[in-house]
Coordinates of C-alpha atoms and ligand atoms in Angstrom, one line a residue:
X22 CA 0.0 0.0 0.0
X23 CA 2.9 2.3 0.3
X24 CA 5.5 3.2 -1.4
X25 CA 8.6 5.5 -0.9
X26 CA 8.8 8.2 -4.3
X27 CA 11.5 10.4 -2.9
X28 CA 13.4 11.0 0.8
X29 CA 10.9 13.8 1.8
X30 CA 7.7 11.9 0.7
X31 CA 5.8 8.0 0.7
X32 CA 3.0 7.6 -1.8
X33 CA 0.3 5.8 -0.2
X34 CA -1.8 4.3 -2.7
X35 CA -5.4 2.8 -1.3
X36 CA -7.0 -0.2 -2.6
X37 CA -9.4 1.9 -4.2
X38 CA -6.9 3.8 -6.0
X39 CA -7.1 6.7 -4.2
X40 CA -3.3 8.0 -3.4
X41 CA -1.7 10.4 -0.8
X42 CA 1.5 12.1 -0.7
X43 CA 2.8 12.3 2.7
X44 CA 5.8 14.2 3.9
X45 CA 8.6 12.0 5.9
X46 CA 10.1 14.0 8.8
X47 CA 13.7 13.7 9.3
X48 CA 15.3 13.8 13.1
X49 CA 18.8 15.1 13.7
X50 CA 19.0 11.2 15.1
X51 CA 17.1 8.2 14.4
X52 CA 14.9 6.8 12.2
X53 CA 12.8 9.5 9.8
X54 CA 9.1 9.5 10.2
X55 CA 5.7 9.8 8.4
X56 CA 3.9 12.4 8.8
X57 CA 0.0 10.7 8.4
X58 CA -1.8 13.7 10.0
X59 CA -3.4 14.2 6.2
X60 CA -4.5 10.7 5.9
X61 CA -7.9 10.8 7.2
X62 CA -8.6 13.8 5.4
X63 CA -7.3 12.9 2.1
X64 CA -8.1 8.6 2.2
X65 CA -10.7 8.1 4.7
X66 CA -8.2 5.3 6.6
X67 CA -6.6 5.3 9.8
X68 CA -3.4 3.9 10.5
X69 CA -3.6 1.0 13.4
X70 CA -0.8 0.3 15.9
X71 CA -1.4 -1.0 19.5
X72 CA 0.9 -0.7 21.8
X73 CA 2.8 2.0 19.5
X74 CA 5.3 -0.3 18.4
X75 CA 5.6 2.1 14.9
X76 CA 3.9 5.5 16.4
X77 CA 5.9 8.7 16.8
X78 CA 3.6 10.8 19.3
X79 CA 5.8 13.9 19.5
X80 CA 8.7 15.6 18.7
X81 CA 10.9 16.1 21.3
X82 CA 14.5 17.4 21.7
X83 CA 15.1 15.8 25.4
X84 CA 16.3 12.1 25.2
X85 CA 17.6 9.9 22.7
X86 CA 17.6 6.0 22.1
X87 CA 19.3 3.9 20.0
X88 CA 18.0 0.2 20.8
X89 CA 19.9 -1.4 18.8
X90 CA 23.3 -0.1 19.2
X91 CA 21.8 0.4 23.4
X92 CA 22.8 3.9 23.3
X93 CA 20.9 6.4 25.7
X94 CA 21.7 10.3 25.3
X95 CA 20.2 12.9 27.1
X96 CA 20.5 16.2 25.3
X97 CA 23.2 14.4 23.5
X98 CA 25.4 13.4 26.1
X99 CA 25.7 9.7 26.8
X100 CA 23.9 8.5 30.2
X101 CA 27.5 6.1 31.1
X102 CA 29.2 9.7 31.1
X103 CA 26.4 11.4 33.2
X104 CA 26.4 8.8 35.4
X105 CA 29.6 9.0 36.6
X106 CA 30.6 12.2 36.0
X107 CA 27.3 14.3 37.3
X108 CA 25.4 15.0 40.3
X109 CA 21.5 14.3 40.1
X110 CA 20.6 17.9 40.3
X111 CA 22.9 18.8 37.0
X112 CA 21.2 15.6 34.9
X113 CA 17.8 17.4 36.5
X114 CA 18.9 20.8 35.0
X115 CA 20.1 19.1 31.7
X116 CA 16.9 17.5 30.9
X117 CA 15.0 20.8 32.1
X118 CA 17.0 23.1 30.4
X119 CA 18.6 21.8 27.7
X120 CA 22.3 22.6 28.5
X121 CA 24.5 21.7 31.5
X122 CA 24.8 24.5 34.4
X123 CA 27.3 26.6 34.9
X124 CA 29.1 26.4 38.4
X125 CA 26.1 29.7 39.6
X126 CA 23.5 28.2 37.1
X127 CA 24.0 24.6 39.2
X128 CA 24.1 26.5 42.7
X129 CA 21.1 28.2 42.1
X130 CA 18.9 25.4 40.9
X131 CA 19.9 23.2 44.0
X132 CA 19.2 26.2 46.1
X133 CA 15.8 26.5 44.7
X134 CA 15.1 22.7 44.7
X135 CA 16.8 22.2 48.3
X136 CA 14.1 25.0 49.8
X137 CA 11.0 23.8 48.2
X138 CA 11.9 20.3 49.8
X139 CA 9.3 20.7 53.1
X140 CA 5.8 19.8 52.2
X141 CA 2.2 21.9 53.5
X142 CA 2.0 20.4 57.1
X143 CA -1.8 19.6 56.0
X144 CA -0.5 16.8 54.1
X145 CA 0.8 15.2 56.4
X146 CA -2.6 14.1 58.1
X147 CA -3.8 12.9 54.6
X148 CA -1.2 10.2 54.9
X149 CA -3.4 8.9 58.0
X150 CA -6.3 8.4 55.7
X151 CA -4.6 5.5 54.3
X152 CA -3.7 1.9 55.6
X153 CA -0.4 1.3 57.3
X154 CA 0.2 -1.3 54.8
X155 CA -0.9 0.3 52.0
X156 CA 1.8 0.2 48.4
X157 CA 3.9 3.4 48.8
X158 CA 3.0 4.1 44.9
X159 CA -0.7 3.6 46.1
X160 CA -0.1 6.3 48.4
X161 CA 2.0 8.8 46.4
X162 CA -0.5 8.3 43.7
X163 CA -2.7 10.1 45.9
X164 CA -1.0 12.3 47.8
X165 CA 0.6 13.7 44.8
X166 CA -2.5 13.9 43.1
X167 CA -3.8 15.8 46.4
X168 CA -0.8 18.6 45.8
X169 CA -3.2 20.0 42.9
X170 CA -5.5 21.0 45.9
X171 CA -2.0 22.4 48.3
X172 CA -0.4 24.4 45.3
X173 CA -3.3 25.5 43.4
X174 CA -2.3 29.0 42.6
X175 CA 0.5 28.5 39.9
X176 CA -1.8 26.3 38.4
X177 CA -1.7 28.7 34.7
X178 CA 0.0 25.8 32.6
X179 CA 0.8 28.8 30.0
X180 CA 2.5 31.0 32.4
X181 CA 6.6 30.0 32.4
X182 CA 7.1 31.4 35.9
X183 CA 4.1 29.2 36.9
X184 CA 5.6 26.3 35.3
X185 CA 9.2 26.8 36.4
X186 CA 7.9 26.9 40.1
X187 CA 5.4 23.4 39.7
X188 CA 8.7 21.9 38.0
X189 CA 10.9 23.0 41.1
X190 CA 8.1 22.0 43.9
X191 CA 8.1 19.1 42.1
X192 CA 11.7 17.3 42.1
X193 CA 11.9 19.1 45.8
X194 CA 8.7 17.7 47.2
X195 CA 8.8 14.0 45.1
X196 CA 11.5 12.6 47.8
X197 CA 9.9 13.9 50.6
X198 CA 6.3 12.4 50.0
X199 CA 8.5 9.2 49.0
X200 CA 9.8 9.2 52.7
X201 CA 6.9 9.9 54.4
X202 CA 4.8 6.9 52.7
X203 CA 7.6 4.9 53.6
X204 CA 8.1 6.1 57.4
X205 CA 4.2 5.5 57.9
X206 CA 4.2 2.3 57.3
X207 CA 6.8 1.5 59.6
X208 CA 4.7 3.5 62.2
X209 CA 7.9 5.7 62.7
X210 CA 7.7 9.6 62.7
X211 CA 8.2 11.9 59.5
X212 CA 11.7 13.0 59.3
X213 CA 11.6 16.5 58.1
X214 CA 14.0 17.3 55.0
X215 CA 17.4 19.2 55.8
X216 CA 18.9 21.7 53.7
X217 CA 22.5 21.2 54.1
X218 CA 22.3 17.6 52.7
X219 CA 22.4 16.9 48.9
X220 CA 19.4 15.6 47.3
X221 CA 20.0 11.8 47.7
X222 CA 21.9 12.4 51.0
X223 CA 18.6 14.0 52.1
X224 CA 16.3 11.7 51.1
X225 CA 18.4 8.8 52.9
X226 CA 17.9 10.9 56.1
X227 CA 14.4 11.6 55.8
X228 CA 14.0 7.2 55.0
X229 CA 16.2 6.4 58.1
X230 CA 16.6 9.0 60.6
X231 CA 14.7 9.1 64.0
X232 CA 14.5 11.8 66.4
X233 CA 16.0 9.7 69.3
X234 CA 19.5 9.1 67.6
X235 CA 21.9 11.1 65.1
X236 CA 21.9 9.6 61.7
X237 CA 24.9 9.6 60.1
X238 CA 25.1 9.6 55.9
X239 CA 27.3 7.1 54.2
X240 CA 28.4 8.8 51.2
X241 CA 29.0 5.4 49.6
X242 CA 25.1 4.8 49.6
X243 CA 24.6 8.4 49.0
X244 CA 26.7 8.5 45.9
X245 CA 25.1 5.2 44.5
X246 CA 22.0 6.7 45.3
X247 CA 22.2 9.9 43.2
X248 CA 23.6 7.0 40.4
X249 CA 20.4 5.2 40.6
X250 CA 18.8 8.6 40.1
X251 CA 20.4 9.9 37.5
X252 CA 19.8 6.4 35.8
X253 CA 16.4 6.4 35.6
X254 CA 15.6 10.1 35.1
X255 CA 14.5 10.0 31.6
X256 CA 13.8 7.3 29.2
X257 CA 12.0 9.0 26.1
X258 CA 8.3 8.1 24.8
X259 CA 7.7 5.5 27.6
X260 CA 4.2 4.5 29.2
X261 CA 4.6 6.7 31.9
X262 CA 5.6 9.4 30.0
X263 CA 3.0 9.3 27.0
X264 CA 0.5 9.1 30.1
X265 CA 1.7 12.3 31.5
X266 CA 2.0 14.0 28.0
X267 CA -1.5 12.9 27.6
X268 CA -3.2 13.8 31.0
X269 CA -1.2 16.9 30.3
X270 CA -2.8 17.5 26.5
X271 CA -6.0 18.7 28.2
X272 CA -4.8 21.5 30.2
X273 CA -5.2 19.1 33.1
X274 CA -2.7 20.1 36.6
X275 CA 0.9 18.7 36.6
X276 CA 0.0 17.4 39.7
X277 CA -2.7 15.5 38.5
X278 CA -0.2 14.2 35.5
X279 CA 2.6 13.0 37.4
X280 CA 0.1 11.2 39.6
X281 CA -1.1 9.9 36.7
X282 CA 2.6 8.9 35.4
X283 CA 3.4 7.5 38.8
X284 CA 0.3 5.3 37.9
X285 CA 1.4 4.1 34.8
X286 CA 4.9 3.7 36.1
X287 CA 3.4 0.8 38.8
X288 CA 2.5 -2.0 36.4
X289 CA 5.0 -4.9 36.8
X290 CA 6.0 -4.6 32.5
X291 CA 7.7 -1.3 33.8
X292 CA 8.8 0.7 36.8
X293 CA 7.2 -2.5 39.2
X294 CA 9.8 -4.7 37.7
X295 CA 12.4 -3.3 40.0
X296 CA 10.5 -5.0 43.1
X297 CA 9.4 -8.3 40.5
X298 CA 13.2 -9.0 40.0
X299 CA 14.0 -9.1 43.6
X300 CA 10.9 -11.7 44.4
X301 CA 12.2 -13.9 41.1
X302 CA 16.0 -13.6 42.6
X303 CA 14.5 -14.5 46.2
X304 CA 12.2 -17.7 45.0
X305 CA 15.0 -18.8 42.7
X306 CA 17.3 -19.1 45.6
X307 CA 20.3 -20.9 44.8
X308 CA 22.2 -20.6 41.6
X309 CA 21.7 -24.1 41.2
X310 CA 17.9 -23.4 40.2
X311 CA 18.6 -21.3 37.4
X312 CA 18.6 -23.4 34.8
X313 CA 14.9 -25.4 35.6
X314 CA 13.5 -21.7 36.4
X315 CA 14.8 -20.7 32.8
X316 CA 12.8 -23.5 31.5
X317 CA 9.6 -22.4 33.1
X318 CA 10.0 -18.9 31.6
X319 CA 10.2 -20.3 27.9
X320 CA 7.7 -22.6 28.5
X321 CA 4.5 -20.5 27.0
X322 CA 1.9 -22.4 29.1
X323 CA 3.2 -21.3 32.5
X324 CA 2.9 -17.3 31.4
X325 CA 6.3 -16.1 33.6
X326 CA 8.3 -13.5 32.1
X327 CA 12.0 -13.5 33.0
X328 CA 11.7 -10.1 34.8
X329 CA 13.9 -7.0 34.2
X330 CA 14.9 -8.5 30.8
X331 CA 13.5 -7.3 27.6
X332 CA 12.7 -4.0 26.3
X333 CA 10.6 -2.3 24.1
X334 CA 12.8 0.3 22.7
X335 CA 16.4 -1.8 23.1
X336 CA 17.4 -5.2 21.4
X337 CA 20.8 -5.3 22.9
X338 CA 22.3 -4.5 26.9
X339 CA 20.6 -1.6 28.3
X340 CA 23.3 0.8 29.1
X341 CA 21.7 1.8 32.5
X342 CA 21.4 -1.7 33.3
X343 CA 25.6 -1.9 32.6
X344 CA 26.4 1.0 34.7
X345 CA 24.0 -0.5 37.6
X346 CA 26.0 -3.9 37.2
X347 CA 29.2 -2.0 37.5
X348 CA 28.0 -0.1 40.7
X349 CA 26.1 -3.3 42.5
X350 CA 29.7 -4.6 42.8
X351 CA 31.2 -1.8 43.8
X352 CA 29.0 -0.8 46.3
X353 CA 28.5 -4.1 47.4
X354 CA 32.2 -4.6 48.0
X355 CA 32.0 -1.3 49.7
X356 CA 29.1 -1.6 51.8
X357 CA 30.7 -5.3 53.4
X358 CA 28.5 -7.5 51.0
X359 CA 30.9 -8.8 49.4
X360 CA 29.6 -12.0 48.9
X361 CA 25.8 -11.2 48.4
X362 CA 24.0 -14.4 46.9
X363 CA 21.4 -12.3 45.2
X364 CA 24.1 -10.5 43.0
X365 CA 25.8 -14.0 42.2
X366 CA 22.3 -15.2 41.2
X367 CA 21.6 -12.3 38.9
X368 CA 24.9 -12.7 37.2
X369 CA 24.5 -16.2 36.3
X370 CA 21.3 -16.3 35.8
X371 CA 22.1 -13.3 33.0
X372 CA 25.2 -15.2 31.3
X373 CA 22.8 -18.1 31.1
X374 CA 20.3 -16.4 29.3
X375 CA 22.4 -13.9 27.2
X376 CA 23.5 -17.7 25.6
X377 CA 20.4 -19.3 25.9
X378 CA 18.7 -19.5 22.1
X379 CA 15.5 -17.9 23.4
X380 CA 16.8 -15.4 24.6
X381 CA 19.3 -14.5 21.8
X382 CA 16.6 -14.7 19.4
X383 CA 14.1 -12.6 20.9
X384 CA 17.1 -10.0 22.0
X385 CA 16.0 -10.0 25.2
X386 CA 19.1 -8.4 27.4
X387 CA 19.0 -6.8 30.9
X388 CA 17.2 -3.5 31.3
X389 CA 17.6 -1.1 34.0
X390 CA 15.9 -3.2 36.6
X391 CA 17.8 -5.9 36.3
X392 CA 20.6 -5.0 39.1
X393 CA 19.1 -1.9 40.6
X394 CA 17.1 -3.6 43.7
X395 CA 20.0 -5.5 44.4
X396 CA 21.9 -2.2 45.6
X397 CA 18.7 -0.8 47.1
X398 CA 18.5 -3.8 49.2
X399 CA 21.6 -3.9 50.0
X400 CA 21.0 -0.1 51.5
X401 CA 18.6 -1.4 53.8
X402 CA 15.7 -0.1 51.3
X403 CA 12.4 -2.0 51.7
X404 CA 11.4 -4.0 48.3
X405 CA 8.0 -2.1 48.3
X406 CA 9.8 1.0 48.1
X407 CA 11.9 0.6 44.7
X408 CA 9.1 1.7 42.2
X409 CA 8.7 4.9 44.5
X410 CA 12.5 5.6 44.1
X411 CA 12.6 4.9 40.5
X412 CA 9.3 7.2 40.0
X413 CA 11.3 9.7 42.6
X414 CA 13.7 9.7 40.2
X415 CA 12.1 10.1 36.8
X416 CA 9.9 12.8 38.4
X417 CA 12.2 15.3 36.4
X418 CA 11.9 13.5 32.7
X419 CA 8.2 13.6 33.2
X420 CA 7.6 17.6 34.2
X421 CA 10.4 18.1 31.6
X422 CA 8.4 16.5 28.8
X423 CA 5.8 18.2 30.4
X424 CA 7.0 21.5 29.7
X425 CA 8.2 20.7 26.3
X426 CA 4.8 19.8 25.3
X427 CA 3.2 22.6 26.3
X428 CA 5.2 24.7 25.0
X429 CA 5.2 22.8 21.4
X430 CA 3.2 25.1 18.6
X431 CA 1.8 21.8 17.4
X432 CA 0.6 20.3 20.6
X433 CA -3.2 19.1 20.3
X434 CA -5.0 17.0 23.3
X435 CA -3.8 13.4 22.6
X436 CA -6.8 11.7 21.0
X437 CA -6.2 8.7 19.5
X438 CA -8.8 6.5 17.1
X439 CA -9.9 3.0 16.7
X440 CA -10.5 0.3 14.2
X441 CA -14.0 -0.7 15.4
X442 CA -15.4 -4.4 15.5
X443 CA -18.3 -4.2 17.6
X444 CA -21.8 -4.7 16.6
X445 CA -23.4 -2.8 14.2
X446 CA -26.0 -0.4 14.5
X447 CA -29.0 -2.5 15.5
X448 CA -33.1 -1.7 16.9
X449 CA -33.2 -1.8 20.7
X450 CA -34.6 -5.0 22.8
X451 CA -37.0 -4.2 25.5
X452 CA -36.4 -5.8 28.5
X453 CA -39.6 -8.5 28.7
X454 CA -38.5 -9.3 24.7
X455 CA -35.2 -10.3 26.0
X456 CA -34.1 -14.1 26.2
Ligands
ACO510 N1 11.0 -13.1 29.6 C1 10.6 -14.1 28.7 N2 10.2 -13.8 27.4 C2 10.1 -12.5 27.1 C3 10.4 -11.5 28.0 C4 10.9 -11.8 29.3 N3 11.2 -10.9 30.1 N4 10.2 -10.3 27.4 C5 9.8 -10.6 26.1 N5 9.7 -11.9 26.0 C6 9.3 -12.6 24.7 C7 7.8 -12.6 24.6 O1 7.2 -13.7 25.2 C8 7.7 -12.6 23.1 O2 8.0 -13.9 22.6 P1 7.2 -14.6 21.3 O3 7.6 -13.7 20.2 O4 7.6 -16.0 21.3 O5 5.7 -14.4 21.7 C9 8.9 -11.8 22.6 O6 9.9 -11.9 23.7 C10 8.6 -10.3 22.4 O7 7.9 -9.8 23.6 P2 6.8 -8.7 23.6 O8 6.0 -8.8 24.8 O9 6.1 -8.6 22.3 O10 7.8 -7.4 23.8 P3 7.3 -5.9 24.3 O11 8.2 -5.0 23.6 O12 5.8 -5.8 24.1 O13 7.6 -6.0 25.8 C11 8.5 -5.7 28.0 C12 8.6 -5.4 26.5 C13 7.1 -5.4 28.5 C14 9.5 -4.9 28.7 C15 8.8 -7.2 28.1 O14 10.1 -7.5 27.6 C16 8.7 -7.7 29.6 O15 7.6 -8.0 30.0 N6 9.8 -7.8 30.3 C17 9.8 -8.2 31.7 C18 9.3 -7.0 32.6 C19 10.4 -6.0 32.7 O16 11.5 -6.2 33.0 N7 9.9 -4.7 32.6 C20 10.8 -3.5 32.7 C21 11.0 -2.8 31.4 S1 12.1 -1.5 31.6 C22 11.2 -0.3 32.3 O17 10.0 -0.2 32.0 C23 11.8 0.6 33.2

């Protein structure tokens, strides 16, 4: 049905004979794209994708992924170089801004992010409304959802100021809320944020302080921390994202998006891998067991994914899931696990698969999940807490594709259409005619 005629344009040609010229729009990086926003108009047809496997929804300038080659760039710089050679809060201002900070440019952002980092004292009674044992994404979903009702004043999407302060309130207040689901389900008091910590330094003090004892940061954790952070702070198009970009199309409040994106970020195929893996490693046990729990995961009729392997975007390693594989050993090492069976688990059980036939021919590697509860367990970080972290953490990509939609001329609400295959139109039944 189609047919490329010259770089810039495809020739669709309908079965009918009908035919459509339709521009294809290069990226700096990437593959090109066609534009079908004509089609309707011009043949009548939609174009049918689930699950988006072929659908460019946007344009953006923040993130780029090459799946194949399992490149990640943010704003062009590689995410193995960020990693180690930025702070959280400079990634943050990267993807926000387009450009790394300056020296005063960086000092001013983490003094506006460090003071926004208290929450309205109101919300902390809405945390009573919930179960002790409640998910900590169940309960950020709404209490983050509920800042819409705290901060509604700089609710004018349009208005940069107005945005700038919701994106700042934001990656301050994210951590905090993070902490205080966690502390009341351990019945423990909130630990109020300090602003002479950095940001990952501040958020292990407001996880595991109490206010009978000092608590004393371990930069080791702290550092590996603001790695994990940086790791999972943007990842493109993702579900999460496209949810907030959509909740966001309809002039809806960034609160109300990122609750939405927190949502979306829950579901065991993405950010709820992170606590999946560790239950697999766990009931695996012994590496001795790898092999005969491989064999269930291929076999179709037991439905069991091998978790934090595979990926939608890449089809080889995940760089985020190399860097984390790097830093589980070191900080392992570092932390006095030297030894720790889950880690020698997760390696085997990946050289196993990465040689395994199913595996190879389905290129399923390691994503980001793979090794990142490993070092959050091994900081004494509760398995129901990992998706919170990672949505802590990708808290920035979300308001920053946020921002770049609204402020992109060709930003409509996201609407998408159907291929319909439900009855006809048909005379109604009344109810004593019915049977
Ligand atoms: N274990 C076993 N088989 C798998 C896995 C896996 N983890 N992932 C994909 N496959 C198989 C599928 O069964 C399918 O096989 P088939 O062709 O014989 O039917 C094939 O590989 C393609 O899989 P799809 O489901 O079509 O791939 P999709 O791109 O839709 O899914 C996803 C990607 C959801 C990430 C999938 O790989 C998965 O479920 N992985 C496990 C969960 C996980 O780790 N999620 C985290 C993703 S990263 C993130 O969101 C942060």
């Amino acid at each position: 049905m189609s047919q490329a005629t010259s770089p810039a344009t495809a020739r669709v040609t309908m079965p009918d004979g009908r035919t459509v010229e339709l521009p294809v729009l290069p990226g700096t990086m990437g593959p090109p794209v066609l534009d079908v926003r004509k089609l309707y108009g011009a043949t009548g047809v939609f174009t049918y994708d689930p699950g988006y496997t072929s659908t460019a929804s946007c344009e953006s300038k923040i993130t780029y992924i090459d799946g194949d080659q399992g490149i990640l760039l943010h704003r062009g710089y590689r995410i193995e170089e960020l990693a180690e050679r930025c702070s959280y809060l400079e990634v943050c201002y990267l993807l926000l801004n387009g450009e790394l900070p300056t020296r005063e440019q960086l000092a001013k952002f983490v003094h506006d992010i460090t003071y926004h980092t208290m929450v309205h004292e109101q919300i902390s009674y809405l945390f009573r409304g919930f179960r002790r044992d409640s998910h900590p994404m169940a309960v950020m979903i709404g209490v983050i959802g509920a800042l819409s009702a705290f901060y509604y004043e700089d609710l004018d999407v349009d208005d940069p100021h107005a945005r700038m302060v919701v994106t700042h309130r934001l990656i301050a207040k994210v951590p905090t809320i993070a902490a205080m689901a966690y502390k009341y389900s351990i019945g423990q008091p909130f630990v109020y944020p300090r602003n002479d910590l950095d940001y990952a330094s501040n958020f292990l003090h407001m996880m595991f302080a109490v206010p009978c004892e000092p608590y004393r940061i371990n930069t080791v954790m702290a550092r590996a921390l603001d790695k994990i952070f940086i790791l999972h702070a943007d990842h493109e198009q993702n579900a999460s994202t496209s949810t907030v970009r959509l909740v966001g199309s309809t002039g809806a409040s960034p609160y109300a998006a990122i609750a939405a994106g927190i949502a979306a970020l829950w579901g065991p195929a993405h950010g709820g891998a992170n606590e999946a893996v560790l239950g697999m490693l766990k009931q695996i046990g012994s590496v001795s067991n790898i092999k005969s729990f491989l064999e269930k995961v291929k076999d179709k009729d037991a439905h069991m994914r091998l978790m934090g392997f595979g990926h939608r975007v890449y089809k080889n390693y995940d760089p985020r899931a190399a860097v984390l594989k790097k830093s589980a050993e070191e900080v392992l090492a570092e932390l006095g696990h030297k030894n720790n069976p889950l880690l020698e688990i997760a390696k085997e059980l990946e050289k196993i698969a990465l040689e395994d036939e199913y595996f190879v021919k389905r290129k399923l590697f390691p994503n980001v999940d793979f090794y990142s509860g490993i070092i959050l367990e091994a900081m004494g970080i509760p398995t129901r807490m990992f998706t919170a972290i990672f949505a802590l953490a990708r808290t920035v990509g979300w308001i920053a594709q946020w921002n770049e939609m609204i402020q992109d001329p060709q930003q409509k609400i996201g609407r998408p259409r159907q291929l319909y295959t439900g009855q006809t139109e048909r005379p109604f039944v009344p109810i004593e005619a019915r049977g």
